[in-house]
Short mmCIF file of C-alpha atoms in Angstrom, two decimals:
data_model
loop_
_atom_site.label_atom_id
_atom_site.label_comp_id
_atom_site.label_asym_id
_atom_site.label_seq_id
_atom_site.Cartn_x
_atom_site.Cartn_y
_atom_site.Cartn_z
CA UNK A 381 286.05 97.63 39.79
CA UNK A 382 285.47 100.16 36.99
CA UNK A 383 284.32 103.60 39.12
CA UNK A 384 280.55 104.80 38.40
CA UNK A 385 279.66 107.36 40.78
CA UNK A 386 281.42 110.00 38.62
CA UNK A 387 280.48 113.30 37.92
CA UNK A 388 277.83 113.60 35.07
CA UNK A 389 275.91 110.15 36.12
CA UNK A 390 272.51 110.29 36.07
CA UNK A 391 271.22 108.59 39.68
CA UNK A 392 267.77 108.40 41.38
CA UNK A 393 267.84 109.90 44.91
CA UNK A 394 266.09 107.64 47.13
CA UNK A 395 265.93 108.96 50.34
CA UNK A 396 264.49 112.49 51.25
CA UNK A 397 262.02 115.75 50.69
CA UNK A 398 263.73 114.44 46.80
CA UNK A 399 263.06 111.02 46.74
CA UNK A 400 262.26 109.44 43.39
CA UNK A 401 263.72 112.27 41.61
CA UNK A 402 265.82 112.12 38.77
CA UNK A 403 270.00 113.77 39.25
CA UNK A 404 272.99 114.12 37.63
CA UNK A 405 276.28 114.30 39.69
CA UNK A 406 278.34 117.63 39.99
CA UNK A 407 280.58 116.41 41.97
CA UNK A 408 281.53 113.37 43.47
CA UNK A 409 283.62 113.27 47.08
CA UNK A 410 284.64 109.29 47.36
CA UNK A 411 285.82 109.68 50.68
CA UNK A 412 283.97 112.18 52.49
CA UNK A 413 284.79 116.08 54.06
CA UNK A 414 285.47 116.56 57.56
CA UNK A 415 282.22 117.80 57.55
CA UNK A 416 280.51 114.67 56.14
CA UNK A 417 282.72 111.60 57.03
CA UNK A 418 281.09 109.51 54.30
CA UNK A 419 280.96 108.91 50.21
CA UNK A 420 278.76 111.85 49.18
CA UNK A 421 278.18 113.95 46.35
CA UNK A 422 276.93 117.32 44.90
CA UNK A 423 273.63 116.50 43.10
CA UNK A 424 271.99 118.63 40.85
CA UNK A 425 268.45 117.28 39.99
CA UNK A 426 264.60 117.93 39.16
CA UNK A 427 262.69 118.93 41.57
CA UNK A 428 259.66 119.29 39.17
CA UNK A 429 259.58 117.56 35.80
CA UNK A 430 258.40 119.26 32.80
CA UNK A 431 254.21 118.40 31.59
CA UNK A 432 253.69 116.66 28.44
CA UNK A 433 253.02 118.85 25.89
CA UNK A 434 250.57 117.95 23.30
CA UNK A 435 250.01 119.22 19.60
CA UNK A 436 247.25 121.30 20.24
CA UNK A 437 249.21 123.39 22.47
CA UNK A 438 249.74 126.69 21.82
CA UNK A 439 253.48 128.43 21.65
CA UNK A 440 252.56 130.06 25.58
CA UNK A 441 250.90 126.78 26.39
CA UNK A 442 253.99 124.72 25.42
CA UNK A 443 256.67 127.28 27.19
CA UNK A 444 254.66 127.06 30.27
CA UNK A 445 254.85 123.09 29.94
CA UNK A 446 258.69 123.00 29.60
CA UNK A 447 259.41 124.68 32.71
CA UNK A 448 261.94 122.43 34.51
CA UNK A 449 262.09 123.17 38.55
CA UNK A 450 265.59 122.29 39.72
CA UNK A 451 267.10 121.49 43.22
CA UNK A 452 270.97 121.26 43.97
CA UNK A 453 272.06 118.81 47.34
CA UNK A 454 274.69 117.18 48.60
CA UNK A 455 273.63 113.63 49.04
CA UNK A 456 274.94 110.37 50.70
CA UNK A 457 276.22 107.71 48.00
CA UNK A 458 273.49 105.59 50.48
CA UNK A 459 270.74 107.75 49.34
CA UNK A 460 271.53 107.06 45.24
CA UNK A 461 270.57 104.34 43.10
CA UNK A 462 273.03 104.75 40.39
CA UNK A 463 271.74 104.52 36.71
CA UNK A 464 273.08 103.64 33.38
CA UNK A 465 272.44 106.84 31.68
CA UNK A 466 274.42 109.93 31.93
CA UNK A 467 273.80 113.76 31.48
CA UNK A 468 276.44 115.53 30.12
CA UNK A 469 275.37 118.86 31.01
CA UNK A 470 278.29 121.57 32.03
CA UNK A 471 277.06 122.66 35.69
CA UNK A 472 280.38 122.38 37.42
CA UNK A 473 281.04 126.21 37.45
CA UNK A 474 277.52 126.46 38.27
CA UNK A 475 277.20 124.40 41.28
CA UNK A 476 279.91 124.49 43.26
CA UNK A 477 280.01 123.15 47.39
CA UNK A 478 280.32 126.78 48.61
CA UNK A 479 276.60 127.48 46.89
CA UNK A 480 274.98 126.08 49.47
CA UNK A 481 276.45 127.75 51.87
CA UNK A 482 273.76 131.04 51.36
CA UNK A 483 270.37 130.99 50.04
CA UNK A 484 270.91 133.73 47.71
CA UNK A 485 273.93 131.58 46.50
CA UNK A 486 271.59 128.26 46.25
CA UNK A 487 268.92 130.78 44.32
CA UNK A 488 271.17 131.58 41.80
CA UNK A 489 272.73 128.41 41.17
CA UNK A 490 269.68 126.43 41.02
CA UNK A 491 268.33 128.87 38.28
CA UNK A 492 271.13 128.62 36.38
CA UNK A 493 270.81 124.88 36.31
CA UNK A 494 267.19 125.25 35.56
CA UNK A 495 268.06 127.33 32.10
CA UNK A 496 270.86 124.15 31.18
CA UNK A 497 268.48 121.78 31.81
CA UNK A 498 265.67 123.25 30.21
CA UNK A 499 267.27 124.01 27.07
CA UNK A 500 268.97 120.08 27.12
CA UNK A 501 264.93 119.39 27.39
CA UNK A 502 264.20 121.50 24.35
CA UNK A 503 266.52 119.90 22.41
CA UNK A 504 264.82 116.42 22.95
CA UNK A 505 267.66 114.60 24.13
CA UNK A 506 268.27 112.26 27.05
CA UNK A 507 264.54 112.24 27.51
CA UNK A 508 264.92 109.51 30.24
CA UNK A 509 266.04 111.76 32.29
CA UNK A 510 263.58 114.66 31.92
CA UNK A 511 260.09 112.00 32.33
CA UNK A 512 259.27 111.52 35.76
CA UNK A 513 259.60 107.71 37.23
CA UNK A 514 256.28 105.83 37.79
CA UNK A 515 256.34 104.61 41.30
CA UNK B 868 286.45 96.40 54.92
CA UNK B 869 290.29 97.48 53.20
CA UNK B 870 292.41 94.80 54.27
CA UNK B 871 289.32 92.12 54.19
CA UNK B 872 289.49 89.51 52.21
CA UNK B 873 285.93 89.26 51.63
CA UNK B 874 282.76 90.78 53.32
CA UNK B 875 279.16 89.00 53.47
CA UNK B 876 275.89 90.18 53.72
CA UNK B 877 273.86 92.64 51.67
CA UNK B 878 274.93 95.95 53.26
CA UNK B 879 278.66 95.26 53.16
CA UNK B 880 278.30 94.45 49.91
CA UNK B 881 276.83 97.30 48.69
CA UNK B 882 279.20 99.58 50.63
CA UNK B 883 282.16 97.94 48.93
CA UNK B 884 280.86 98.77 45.78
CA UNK B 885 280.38 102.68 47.00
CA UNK B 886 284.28 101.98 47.94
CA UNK B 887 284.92 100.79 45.03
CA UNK B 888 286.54 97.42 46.04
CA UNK B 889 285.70 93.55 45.06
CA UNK B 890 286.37 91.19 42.35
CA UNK B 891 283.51 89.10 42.34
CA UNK B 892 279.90 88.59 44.08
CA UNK B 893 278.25 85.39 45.26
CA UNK B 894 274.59 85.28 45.42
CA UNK B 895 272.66 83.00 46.92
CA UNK B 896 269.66 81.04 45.00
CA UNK B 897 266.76 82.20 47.34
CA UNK B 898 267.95 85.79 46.97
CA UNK B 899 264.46 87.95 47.26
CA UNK B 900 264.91 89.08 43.56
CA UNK B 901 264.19 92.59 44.47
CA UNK B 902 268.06 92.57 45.96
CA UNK B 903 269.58 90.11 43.43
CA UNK B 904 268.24 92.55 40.87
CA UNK B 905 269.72 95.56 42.66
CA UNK B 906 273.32 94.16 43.28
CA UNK B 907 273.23 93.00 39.61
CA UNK B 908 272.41 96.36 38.42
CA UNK B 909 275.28 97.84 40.63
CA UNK B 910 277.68 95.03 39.00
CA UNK B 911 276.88 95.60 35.80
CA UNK B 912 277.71 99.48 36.16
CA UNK B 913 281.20 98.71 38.64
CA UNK B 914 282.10 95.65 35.96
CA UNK B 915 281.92 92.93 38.34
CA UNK B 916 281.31 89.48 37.78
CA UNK B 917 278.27 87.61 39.82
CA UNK B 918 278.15 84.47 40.84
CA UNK B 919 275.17 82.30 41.41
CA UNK B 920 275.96 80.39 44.34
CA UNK B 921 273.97 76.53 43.30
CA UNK B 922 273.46 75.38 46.69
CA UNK B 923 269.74 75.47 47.91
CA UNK B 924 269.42 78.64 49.90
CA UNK B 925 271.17 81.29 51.85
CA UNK B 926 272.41 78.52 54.79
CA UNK B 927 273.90 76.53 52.06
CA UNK B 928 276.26 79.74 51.20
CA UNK B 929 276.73 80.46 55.28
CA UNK B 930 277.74 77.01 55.79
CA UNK B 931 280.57 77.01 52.75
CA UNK B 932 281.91 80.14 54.00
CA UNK B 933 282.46 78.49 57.45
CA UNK B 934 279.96 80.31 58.94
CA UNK B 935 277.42 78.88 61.36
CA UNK B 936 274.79 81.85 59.63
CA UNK B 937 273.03 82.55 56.98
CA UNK B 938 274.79 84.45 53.76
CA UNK B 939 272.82 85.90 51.01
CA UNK B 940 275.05 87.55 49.16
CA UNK B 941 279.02 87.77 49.42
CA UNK B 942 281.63 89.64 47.82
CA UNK B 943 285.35 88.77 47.43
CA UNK B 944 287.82 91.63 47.79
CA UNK B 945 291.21 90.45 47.57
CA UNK B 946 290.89 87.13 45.57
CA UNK B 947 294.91 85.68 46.63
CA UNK B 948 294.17 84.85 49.25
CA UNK B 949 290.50 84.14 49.31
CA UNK B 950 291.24 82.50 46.27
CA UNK B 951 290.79 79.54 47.72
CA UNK B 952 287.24 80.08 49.03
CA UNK B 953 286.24 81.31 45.56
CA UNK B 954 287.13 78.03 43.81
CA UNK B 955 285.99 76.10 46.71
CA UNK B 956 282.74 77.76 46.58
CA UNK B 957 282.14 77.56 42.90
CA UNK B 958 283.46 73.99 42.59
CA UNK B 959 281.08 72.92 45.68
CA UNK B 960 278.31 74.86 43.77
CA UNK B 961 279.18 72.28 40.80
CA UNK B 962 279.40 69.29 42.28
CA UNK B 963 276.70 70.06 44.53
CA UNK B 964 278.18 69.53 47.73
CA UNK B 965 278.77 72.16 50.90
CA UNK B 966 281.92 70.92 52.98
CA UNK B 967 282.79 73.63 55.74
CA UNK B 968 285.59 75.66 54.72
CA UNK B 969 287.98 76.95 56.55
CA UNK B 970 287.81 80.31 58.20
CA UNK B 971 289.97 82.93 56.17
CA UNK B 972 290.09 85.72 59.15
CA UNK B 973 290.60 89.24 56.96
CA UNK B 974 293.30 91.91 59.10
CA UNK B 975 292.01 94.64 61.55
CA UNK B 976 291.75 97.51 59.28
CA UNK B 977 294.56 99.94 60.31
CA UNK B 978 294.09 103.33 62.05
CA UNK B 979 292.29 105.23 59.29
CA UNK B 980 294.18 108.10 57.55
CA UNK B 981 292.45 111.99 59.03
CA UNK B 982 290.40 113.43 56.80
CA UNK B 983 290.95 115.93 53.69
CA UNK B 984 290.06 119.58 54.27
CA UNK B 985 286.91 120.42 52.48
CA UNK B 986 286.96 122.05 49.63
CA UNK B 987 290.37 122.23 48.75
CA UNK B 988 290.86 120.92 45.51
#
């Protein structure tokens, strides 16, 4: 059985405050912490997807559009429907398990994700993962 | 389910695939094809082969696995020595018939190994 759940997979998250949200995997722990007895892994996803920006937008208009809100979790391989698509955006000095441990830690990781993602979005690639999914 | 042979039903089959461990799924006809969908998705990313099982419904699969329930979906972990069941089942599936198999009783699994320390890597 070839592995999927690797790092850099794009997966839904399906259970949760996040559910129906688009992710990519940081970091993948097959078989669990002491902590967390279970498959899990380090998510980082979008908490709120950029608008669609139209031609008539203006150059503030637009900026303000492709704002990409970001959330970083560690989530049960349960709670992920695996994709076929993959991100392959460098966040793994970014997010790292010990940012969670502090909020000011989370803060700053989660805006640095925020500034890879949204300049992956400017650069109009892997728009699959950047369009919210219709459910 | 490490030292299984095989696991059935949905939610072990879906956890072996989180383990990483099968060779092969059997799906049964009247699969809802919300969850056929879904474990052929997962296949399709692990590189697992699916089987449609050709018997009628879900008791057709139950009763060829020797089981006196219903199966919808099955997966096959260590195929030498399930072997057996798998070319049982997909000859049966063939030829249309459902004799009752054997049972093929997988191993306790042994005491599991402690944990890792977190985040030491």
């Amino acid at each position: 059985m070839v592995k999927f759940l690797k790092p850099n997979k794009a997966v839904i998250v399906l259970q949760g405050r996040y559910s129906g949200r688009k992710a990519v995997i940081v970091r993948s722990f097959d078989d669990g912490t002491r902590d967390r007895p279970y498959g899990h892994c380090l998510v980082a996803g979008i908490k709120k997807y950029p608008s669609k920006v139209i031609k008539k937008d203006s150059a503030k208009k637009t900026a303000k559009k492709s704002r990409v809100k970001c959330f970083i979790k560690v989530v049960n391989y349960r709670h992920l429907m695996p994709t076929r698509y993959t991100l392959d955006v460098d966040l793994k000095d970014v997010v790292a398990p010990d940012s969670l441990q502090s909020k000011d830690k989370k803060v700053t990781a989660a805006k640095e994700t925020k500034k890879r993602f949204e300049e992956r979005f400017k650069t109009g690639k892997n728009r699959w993962f950047f369009t919210k999914l219709r459910f | 389910m490490e030292s299984g042979k095989y696991t059935l039903g949905y939610k072990t089959v879906l956890k072996s695939f989180r383990n990483w461990k099968g060779k092969l799924i059997i799906i049964a006809k009247c699969c809802p094809p919300h969850r056929k969908s879904e474990i052929e998705c997962y296949s399709m990313l692990a590189k697992v082969g699916v089987h449609h099982y050709n018997g009628n419904n879900n008791v057709d699969l139950g009763t060829s696995s020797g089981k006196y329930f219903r199966v919808c979906c099955l997966i096959i972990i260590h195929p030498a020595t399930a072997f057996g069941t798998v070319l049982h089942v997909i000859s049966t599936s063939v030829l249309g018939i459902t004799p009752i198999l054997h049972d093929i009783n997988g191993t306790r699994d042994p005491r599991p190994e402690p944990l890792p320390d977190p985040y030491t890597y």
